[in-house]
Each structure stands twice: as C-alpha cells, then as structure tokens.
Coordinates of C-alpha atoms and ligand atoms in Angstrom, one line a residue:
X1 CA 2.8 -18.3 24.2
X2 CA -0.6 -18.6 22.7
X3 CA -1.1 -16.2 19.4
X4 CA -3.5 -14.0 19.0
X5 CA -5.1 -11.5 15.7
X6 CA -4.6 -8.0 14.9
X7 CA -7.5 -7.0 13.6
X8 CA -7.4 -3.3 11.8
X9 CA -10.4 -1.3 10.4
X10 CA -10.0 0.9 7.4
X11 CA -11.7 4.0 7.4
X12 CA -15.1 3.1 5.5
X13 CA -15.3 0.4 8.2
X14 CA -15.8 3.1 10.8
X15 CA -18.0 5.6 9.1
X16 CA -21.2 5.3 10.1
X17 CA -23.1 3.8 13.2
X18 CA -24.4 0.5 11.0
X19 CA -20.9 -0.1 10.4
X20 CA -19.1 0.5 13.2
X21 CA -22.0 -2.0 14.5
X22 CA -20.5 -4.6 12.2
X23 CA -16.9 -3.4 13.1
X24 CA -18.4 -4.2 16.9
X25 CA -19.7 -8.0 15.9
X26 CA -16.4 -9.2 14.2
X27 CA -14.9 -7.9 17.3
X28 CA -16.6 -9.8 19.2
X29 CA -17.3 -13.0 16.7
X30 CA -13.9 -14.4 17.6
X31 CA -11.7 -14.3 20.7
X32 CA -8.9 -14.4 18.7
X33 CA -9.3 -10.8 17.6
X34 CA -7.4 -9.1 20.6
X35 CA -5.4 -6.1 19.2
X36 CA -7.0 -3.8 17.5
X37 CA -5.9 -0.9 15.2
X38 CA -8.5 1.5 13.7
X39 CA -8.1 4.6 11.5
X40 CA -10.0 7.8 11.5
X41 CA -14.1 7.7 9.8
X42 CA -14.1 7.9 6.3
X43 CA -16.1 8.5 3.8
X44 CA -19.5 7.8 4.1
X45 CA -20.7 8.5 0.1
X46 CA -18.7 9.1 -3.0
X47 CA -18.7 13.1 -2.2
X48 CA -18.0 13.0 2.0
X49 CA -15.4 14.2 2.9
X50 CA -12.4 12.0 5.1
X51 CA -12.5 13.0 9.1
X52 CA -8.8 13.3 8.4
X53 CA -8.9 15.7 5.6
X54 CA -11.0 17.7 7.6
X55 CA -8.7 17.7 10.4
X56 CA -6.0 18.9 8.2
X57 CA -8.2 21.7 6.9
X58 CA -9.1 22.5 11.2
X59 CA -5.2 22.1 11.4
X60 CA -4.8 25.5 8.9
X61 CA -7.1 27.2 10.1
X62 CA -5.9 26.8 13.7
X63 CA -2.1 27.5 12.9
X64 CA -3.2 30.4 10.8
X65 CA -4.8 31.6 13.5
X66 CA -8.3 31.7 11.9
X67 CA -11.6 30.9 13.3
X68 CA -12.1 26.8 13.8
X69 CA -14.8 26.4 11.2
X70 CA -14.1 23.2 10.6
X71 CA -14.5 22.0 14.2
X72 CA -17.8 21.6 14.1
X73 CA -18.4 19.5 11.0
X74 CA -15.7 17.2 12.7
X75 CA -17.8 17.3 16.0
X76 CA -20.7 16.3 14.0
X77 CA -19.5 13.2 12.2
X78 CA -18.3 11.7 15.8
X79 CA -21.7 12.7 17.6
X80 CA -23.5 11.1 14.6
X81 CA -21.3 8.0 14.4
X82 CA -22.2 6.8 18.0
X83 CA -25.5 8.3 17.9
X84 CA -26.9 4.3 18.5
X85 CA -24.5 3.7 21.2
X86 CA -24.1 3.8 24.7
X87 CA -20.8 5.4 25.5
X88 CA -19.2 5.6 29.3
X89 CA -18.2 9.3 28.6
X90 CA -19.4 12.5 27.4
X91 CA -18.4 12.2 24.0
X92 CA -19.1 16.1 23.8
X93 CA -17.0 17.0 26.3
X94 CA -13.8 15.1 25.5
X95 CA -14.4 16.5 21.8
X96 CA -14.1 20.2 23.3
X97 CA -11.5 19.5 25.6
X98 CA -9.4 17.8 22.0
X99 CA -9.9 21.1 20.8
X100 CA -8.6 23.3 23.5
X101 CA -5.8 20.9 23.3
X102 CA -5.3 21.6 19.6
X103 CA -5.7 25.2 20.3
X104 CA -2.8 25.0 22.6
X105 CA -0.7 22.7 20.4
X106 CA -1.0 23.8 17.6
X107 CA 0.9 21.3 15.2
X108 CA -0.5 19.5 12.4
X109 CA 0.6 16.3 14.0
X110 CA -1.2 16.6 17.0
X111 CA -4.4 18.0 15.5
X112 CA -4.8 15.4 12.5
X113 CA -3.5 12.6 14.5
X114 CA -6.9 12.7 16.8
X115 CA -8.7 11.2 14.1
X116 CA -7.8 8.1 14.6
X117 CA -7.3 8.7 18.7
X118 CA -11.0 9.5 19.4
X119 CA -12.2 6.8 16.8
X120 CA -10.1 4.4 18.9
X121 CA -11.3 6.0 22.9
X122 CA -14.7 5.3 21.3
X123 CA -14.3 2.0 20.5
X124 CA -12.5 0.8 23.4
X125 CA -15.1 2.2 25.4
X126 CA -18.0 0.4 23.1
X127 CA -16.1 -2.8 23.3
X128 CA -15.1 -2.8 27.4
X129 CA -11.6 -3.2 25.9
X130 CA -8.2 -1.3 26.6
X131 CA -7.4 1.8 24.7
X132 CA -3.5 2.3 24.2
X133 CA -2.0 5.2 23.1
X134 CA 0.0 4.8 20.0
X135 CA 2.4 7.3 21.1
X136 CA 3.7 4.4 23.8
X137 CA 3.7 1.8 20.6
X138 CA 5.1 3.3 17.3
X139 CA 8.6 4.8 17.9
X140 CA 9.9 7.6 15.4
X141 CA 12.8 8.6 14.8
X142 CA 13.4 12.1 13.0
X143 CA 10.5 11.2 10.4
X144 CA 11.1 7.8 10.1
X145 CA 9.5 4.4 12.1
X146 CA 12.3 3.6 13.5
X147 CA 11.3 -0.4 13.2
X148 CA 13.7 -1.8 15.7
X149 CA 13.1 0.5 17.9
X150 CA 9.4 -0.2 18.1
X151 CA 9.3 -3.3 17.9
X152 CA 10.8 -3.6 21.7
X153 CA 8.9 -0.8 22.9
X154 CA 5.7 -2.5 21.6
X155 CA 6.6 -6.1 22.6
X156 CA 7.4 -4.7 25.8
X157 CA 4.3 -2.7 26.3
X158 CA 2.2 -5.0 25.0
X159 CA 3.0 -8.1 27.0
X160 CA 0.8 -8.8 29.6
X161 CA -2.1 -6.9 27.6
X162 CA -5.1 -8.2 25.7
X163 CA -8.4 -6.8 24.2
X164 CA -6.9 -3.8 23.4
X165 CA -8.0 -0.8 20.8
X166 CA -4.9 0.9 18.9
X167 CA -5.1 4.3 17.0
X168 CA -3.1 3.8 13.7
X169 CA -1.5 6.5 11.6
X170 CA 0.6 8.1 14.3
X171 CA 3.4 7.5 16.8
X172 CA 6.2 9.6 18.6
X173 CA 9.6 10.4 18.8
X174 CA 11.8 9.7 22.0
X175 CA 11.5 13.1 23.2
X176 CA 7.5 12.4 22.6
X177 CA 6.9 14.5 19.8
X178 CA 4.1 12.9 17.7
X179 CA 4.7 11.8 13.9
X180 CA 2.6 11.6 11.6
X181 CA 2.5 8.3 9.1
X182 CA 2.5 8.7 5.4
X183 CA -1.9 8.9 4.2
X184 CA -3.3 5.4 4.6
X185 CA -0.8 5.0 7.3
X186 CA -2.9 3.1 9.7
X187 CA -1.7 -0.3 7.9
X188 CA 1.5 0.0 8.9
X189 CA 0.3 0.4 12.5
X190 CA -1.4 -2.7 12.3
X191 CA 1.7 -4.5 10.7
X192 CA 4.1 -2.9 13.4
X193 CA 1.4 -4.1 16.1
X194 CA 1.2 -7.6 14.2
X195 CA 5.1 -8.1 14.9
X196 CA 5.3 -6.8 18.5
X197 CA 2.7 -9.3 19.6
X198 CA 3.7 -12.1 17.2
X199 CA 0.2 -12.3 15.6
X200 CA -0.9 -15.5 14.8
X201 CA -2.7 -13.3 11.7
X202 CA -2.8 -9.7 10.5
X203 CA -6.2 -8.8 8.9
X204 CA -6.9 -5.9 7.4
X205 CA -10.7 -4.8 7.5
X206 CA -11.9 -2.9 4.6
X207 CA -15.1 -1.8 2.3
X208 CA -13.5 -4.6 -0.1
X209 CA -13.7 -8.2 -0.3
X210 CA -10.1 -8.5 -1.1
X211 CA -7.5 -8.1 -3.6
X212 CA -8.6 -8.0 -7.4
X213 CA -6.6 -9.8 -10.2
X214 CA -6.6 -6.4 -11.9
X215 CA -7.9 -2.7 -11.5
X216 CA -11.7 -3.1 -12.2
X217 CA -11.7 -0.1 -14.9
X218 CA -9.6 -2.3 -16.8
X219 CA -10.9 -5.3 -16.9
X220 CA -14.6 -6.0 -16.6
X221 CA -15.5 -8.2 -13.4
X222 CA -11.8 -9.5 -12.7
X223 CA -11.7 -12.4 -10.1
X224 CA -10.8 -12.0 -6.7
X225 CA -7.0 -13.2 -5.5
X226 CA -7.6 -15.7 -3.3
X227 CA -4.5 -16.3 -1.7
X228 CA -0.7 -14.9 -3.0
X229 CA 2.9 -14.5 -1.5
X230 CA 4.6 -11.7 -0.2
X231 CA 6.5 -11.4 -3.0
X232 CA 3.9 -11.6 -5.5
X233 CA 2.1 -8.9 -3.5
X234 CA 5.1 -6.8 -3.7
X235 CA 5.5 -7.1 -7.6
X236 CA 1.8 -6.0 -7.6
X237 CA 2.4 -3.0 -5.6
X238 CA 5.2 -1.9 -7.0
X239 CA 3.5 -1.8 -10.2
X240 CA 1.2 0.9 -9.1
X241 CA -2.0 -2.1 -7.7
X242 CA -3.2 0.0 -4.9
X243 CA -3.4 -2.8 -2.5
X244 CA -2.4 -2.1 0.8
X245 CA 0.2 0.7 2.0
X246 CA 3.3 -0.5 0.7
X247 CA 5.1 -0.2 3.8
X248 CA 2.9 -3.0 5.6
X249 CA 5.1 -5.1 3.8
X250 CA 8.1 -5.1 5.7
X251 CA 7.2 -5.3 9.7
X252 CA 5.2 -8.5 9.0
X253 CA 6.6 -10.6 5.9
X254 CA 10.1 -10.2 8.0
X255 CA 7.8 -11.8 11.3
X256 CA 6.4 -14.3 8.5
X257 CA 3.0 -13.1 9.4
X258 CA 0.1 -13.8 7.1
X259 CA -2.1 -11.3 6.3
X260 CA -5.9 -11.5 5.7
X261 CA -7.4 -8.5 3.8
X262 CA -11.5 -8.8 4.2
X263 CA -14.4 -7.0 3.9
X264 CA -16.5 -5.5 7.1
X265 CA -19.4 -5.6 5.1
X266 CA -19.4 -9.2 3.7
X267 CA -17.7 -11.4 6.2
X268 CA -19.0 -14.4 4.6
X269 CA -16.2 -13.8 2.3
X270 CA -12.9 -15.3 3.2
X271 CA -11.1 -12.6 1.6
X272 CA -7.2 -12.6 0.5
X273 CA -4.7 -14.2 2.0
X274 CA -0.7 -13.4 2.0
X275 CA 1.5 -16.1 3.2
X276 CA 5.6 -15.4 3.2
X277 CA 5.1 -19.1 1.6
X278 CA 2.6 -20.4 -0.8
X279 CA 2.8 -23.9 -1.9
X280 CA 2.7 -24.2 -6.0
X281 CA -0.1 -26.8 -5.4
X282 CA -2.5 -23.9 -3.4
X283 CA -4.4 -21.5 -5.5
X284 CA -6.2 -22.6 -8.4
X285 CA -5.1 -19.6 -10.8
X286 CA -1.7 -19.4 -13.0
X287 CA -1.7 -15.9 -13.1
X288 CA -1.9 -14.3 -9.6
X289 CA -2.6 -10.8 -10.6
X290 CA -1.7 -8.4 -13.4
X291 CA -0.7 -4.5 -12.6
X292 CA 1.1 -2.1 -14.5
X293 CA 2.3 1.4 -14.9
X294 CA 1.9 4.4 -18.3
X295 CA 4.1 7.1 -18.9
X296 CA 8.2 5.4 -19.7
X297 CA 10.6 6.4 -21.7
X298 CA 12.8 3.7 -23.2
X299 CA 16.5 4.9 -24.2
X300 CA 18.8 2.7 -26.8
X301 CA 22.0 3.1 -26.8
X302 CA 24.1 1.0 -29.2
X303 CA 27.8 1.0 -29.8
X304 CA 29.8 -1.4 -32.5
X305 CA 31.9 -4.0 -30.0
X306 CA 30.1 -2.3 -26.5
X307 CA 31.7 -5.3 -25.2
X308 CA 35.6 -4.0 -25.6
X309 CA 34.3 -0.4 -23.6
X310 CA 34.8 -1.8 -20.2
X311 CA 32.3 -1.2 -17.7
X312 CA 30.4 0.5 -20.3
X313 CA 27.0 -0.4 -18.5
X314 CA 28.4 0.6 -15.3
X315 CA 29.5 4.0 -16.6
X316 CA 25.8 4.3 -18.4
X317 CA 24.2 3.9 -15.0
X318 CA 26.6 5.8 -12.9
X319 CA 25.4 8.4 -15.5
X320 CA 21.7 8.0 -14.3
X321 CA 22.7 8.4 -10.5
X322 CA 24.4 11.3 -10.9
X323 CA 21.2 13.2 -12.3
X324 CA 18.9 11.2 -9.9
X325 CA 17.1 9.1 -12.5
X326 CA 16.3 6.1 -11.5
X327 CA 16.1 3.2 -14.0
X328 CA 13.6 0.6 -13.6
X329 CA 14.9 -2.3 -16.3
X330 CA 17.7 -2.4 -18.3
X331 CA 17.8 -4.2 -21.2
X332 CA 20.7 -5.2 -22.9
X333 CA 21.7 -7.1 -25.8
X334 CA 24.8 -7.5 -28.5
X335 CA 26.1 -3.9 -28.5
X336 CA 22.7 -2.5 -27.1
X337 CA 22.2 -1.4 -23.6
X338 CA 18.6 0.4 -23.1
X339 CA 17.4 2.6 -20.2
X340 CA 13.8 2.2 -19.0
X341 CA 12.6 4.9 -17.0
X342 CA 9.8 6.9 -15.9
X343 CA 8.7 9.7 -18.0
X344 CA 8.3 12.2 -14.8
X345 CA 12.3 11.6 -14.1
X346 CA 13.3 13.1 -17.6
X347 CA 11.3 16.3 -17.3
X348 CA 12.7 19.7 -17.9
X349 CA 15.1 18.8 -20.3
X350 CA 17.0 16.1 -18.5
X351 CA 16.3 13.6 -21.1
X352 CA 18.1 15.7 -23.5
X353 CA 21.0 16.9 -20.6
X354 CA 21.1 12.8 -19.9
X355 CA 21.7 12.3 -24.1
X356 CA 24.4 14.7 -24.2
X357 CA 26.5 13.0 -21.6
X358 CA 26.3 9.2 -22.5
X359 CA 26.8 10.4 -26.2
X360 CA 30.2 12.8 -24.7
X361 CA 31.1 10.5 -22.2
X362 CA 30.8 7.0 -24.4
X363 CA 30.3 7.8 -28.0
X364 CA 28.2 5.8 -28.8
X365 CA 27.2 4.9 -32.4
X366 CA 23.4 5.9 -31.8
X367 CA 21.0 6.8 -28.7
X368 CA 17.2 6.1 -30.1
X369 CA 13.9 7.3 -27.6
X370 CA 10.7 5.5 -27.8
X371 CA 8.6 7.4 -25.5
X372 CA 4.9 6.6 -24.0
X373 CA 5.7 3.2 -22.8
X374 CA 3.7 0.9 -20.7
X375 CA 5.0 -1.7 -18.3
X376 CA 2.5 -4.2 -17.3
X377 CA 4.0 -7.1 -14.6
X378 CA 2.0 -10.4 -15.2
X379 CA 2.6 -11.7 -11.3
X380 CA 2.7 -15.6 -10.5
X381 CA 4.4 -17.6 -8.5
X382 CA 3.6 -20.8 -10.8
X383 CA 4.4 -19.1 -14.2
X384 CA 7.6 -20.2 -14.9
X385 CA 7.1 -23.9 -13.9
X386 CA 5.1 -24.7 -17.2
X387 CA 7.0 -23.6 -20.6
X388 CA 3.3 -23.8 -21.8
X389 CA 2.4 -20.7 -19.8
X390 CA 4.9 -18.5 -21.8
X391 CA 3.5 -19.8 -25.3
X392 CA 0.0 -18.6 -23.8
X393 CA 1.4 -15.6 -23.1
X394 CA 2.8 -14.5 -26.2
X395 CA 0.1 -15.9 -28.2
X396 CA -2.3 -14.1 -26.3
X397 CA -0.1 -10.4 -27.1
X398 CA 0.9 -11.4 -30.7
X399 CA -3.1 -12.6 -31.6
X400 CA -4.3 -9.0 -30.5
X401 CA -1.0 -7.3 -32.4
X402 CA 0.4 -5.9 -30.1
X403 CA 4.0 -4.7 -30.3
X404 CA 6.4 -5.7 -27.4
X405 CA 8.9 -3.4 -26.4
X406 CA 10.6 -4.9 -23.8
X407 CA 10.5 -8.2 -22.0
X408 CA 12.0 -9.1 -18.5
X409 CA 11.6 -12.4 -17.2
X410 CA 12.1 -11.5 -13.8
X411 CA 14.6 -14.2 -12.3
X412 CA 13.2 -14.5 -8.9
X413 CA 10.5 -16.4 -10.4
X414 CA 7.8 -14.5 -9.5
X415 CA 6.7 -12.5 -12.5
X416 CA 7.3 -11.1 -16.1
X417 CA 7.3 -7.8 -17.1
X418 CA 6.4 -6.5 -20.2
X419 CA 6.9 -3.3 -22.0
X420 CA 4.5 -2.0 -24.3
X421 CA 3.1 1.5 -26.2
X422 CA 0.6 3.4 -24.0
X423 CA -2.2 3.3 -26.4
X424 CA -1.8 -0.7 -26.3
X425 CA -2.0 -0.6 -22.5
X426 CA -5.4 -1.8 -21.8
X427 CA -5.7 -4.2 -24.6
X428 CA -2.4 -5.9 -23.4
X429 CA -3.8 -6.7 -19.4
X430 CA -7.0 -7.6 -20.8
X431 CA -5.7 -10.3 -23.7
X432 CA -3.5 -11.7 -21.1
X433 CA -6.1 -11.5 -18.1
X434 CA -8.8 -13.3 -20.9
X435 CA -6.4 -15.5 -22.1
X436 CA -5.2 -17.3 -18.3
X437 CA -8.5 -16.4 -16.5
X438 CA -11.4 -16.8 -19.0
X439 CA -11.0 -20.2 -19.4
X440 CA -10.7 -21.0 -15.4
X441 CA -14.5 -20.0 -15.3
Ligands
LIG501 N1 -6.7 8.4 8.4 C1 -5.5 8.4 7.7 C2 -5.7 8.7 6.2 O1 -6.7 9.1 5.8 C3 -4.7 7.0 7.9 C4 -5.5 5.8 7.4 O2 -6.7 5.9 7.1 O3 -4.8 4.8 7.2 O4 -4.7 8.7 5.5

C-alpha cells in the first residue's frame, strides 16, 4: 500500500487570507500531502485574539443564557479570512445555521469545537478535497482518546479515502458525544490521523521554522534542530521546551512515524525532523537541545549506616505517594538519599507535614532543604559516546562558577540533567549552549 503525508496546520497558518493562500499551495505543491488536519484561525498580531478563545467566551455567554455578543466578531474573522476566495457555499449562511445549532446545544464542546470544523468545511471546499468529520475519526472514551479504539475506527474509515481535510482538537464518544482535546490539541489529531493511515510522514505546519536548540529569551539567536529522536524530543518536552503537544508523542513514535515540523511561511526551510531512530553519524551538533525547568526544592536526608534500614528508600518514597508529591530525581549516595521535587507540590505546608513524617517514621540523623533549584536537561543522543563531551561540560559550568546541585546522567543515553540555583539558571544554558554550539559556527 503506497504511503501518503498528514499534513496539519497550526493556527497562525490559517489566520489570514495570504496565509491560508500559502496553506492552499503546499497543499497543492505535493501529491503526497493527502490528509489534512487544520485547527481553528489564530492570531493574526501579537494582541488578536484566538477564534477558539472567542468561541469559548460565545460558549458562556450562550450557556448563561446571555446575548451572543461574541458571535459576530467570530462571524467576522471567517468572512474576512476567505474574503479572496471563491467558496461553493454561502459561508454566511452555514455560519448562522452553526449558531442556531449552538443555541440548541448548548455545550462547550460543541460550540468551541466548530473552530476548527468550519476552518476545515472551508478548506475542503477551497481545495476540491473531502471534508471528514472528526467525530467519525477520534474516539473518546469518558475524557480520554481512547487510542486503540481510534485507531480502527480511523483505519477503517479512512481506507479507501484520499485528499481529505480533518478538523483537529475534537472527537466523540461512542454514544457521540463530542470531546474536547486538551488547548493545542489539534497535534494530537494529526498524530492519531498519522497512525490510522500509516503516514509515510507527519508534518506539522506552523509560523516556525522548527525546533530551537533553546528558548530564544535565553539564549541570543540559538540554532535551529535539525533533526532529533523521539526520545530526545521527549527529554526536551518534559523539560518544559514548548515544542509540540506532548501527547503527539505517543500515536506516532509507537507507528515509527517521522515527524516534520516546518514553517507555512518559509517553505524553503526543511524544518525539524523526528525519526524513532537517528543514526549517531546524522546531525552535525553534539548537543541536540538544552531545556529546563525553575522553581525545585531539593530534600537531604542522611542517616549513619542508611544501608542497614532496609528498604529505607522505598519507605522514603512510599512516603511521597502517599501525600501525592511526585519526585522527579532522586539522588542518593553513602547514607544520603535526597528528594528533588517541584516547589508547587510542597505548597501549604506539606514540605513541613512531608519532614515530620520521614523524620517520625525513619529517624534520620538530619533532613537539609535547598530551595529555588533549577533543572536544566542538556539532550543528545551522541553525548555519552565521547568522555570529552563531559570534560566540556563541566568546564564550561565550573569556568562561569557555577555551583552544581545535582547531577543525573540519565542512563538511557539520551541526556544529562543538571541541578542548579535559580539565580544561576540562565547563565548555566547559555555557558553550556556557547560552549558545544559557538564553536560549530
Ligand atoms: N484551536 C485549539 C486551541 O487553540 C486547538 C489547536 O489549535 O491545536 O487550543
């Protein structure tokens, strides 16, 4: 079975009529590009406001029973977005019939979900293609994708279909109830669309030209990732690099599908690309990216001969699941086990109420807190494979005096975490980013 591209458009992509043009001619540049998932207009300047946040402000004022202000600043931004094209339909009329629907309905789901719905009827109709509800596509269960479930429904649907326009963000229970997607949601459409059809590609359209080493207000100018692995992306993302909704992850890297992020508005540029494999020998950069999160909280616990308490880590943890807390690293050492955890976690006194039970429950010798911590995650799949790169990295840290709290040398291979004091935060990304990327230049 010949393989085809999901193509999805972020929400800058389809803002205003010049580029939902350029949306149009990528379409249309490669045949390839068969399936395609779009979200709701976004903004169009710094100040505009989201066509779905004003759908959930419509969605108040129709469940509140108010007057449907909002309606007609929504009605505007589609009438202007089209305003250069040719559509088969009175746009008009199918906006006023949405919202007699949404007047009947009356649920959140329904009424912000039709962002994306009418942005995908009006491309369809631009492009000659097939629009396909993604009520028939994206299966929920309770408030959950329930991923198995779609994927058959989808495969199944999707079969004998091609050139077809997808509204992301949104899919439906068995019973058909529609379900909303977490914000930004429309990725995960794309990556639950990607699997069904076994795309030969996933690419994600957006106003960006990819994925950057590190956040720009960092670091000055950082260079561009040019290509990374799933993994690597995931140690980004979980590190708080807003990349791509997190949850596109798992539909597409279990399908091995590679994923293509790319600009709409420079297509010259070949963007990012995420492989479930990257050979050490592709990509010219050590360092693949560099992400990190403030605001941790790092508990020491030490106890003369820990070792003789058995399960004394065990206990310690058990501990942190029984308030909830979750731990993100736990160092230990000779007769020191320490707790690294976010600050918002220990809030309202459970740092103190967490203290009181380690110290009653394992009498320990002393519990120290260093609070304010940073964790930076210095991501590369070809790290580890050159001791040099570690003497690089330390040099770089210890040159600019900065004071390690806590090291992790993540064993899938993949990347190393760091831990260091909030204040030092921006320093640390940049003396590590300057020492493994300035010299690439
Ligand atoms: N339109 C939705 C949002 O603003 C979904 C998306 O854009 O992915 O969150």
């Amino acid at each position: 079975m010949k393989k085809y591209k999901v193509a999805k458009f972020g929400g800058t992509s389809l803002a205003t009529p010049e580029a939902l043009k350029e949306v149009i001619s990528i379409i249309q540049s490669d045949e390839e590009r068969k399936y395609i998932v779009v979200s709701a207009p976004g903004k169009r300047f710094k100040e505009d406001i989201k066509v779905t946040d004003l759908l959930y402000q419509l969605a108040d004022e129709i469940i509140i029973g108010q007057k449907a202000d909002t309606y007609e600043l929504i009605k505007q931004r589609y009438l202007s977005l089209t305003e250069n094209f040719k559509l088969s339909f009175s746009l008009e009329d199918l906006l006023d019939h949405i919202l007699a629907e949404m007047i009947e309905e009356e649920t959140v789901e329904f009424i912000v979900s039709r962002g994306e719905y009418i942005t995908a009827i009006i491309l369809a109709d631009i492009l000659g293609y097939a629009f396909v509800d993604a009520k028939e596509l994206v299966r929920f269960r309770g408030s959950r994708v329930d991923y198995t479930q779609t994927q058959k429904i989808a495969r199944k649907y999707l079969r004998d279909k091609e050139n077809i326009v997808i509204p992301g963000f949104y899919g439906a229970t068995l019973k058909g109830d529609l379900k909303l997607l977490s914000r930004g949601g429309a990725d995960v459409t794309g990556a639950l669309i990607s699997a069904a059809v076994h795309a030969k590609m996933y690419e994600n359209w957006t106003d960006q030209d990819g994925f950057l080493m590190c956040d720009p207000r960092i670091v000055e100018d950082p260079h561009l990732i040019d290509i990374m692995s799933y993994k690597e992306l995931r140690a980004l993302s979980f590190m708080g690099a807003s990349v791509i909704h997190s949850d596109t992850f798992y539909p597409v890297a279990k399908a091995g599908i590679p994923i293509n992020a790319r600009n709409t508005f420079n297509r010259e540029a070949k963007g990012t690309f995420i492989y479930d494999y990257v050979p050490a020998s592709k990509g010219r950069h050590v360092v693949t990216g560099i992400a990190g999160l403030n605001d941790f909280t790092l508990v020491v616990i030490e106890k003369h001969l820990m070792d003789e308490t058995s399960g004394f880590d065990r206990k310690v943890l058990l501990i942190c699941e029984k308030f909830d807390i979750q731990v993100e690293h736990f160092p230990s050492g000779t007769d020191t086990f320490s707790l690294m955890i976010e600050s918002r976690y220990l809030k309202d006194g459970k740092l103190d109420a967490l203290i009181a039970q380690i110290k009653k429950l394992l009498k320990p010798d002393t519990v120290e807190v260093h609070e304010n911590i940073s964790l930076i995650s210095i991501v590369g799949r070809n790290l580890m494979a050159n001791k040099y790169n570690m003497l690089k990295l330390f040099s770089a840290l210890v040159n600019t005096n900065i004071t390690l709290r806590m090291i992790d040398y993540g064993s899938n291979g993949t990347n190393i975490v760091i831990g260091v004091d909030d204040i030092d935060y921006e320093y640390a990304i940049n003396a590590v980013y300057n020492e493994f990327e300035r010299d690439d230049e």
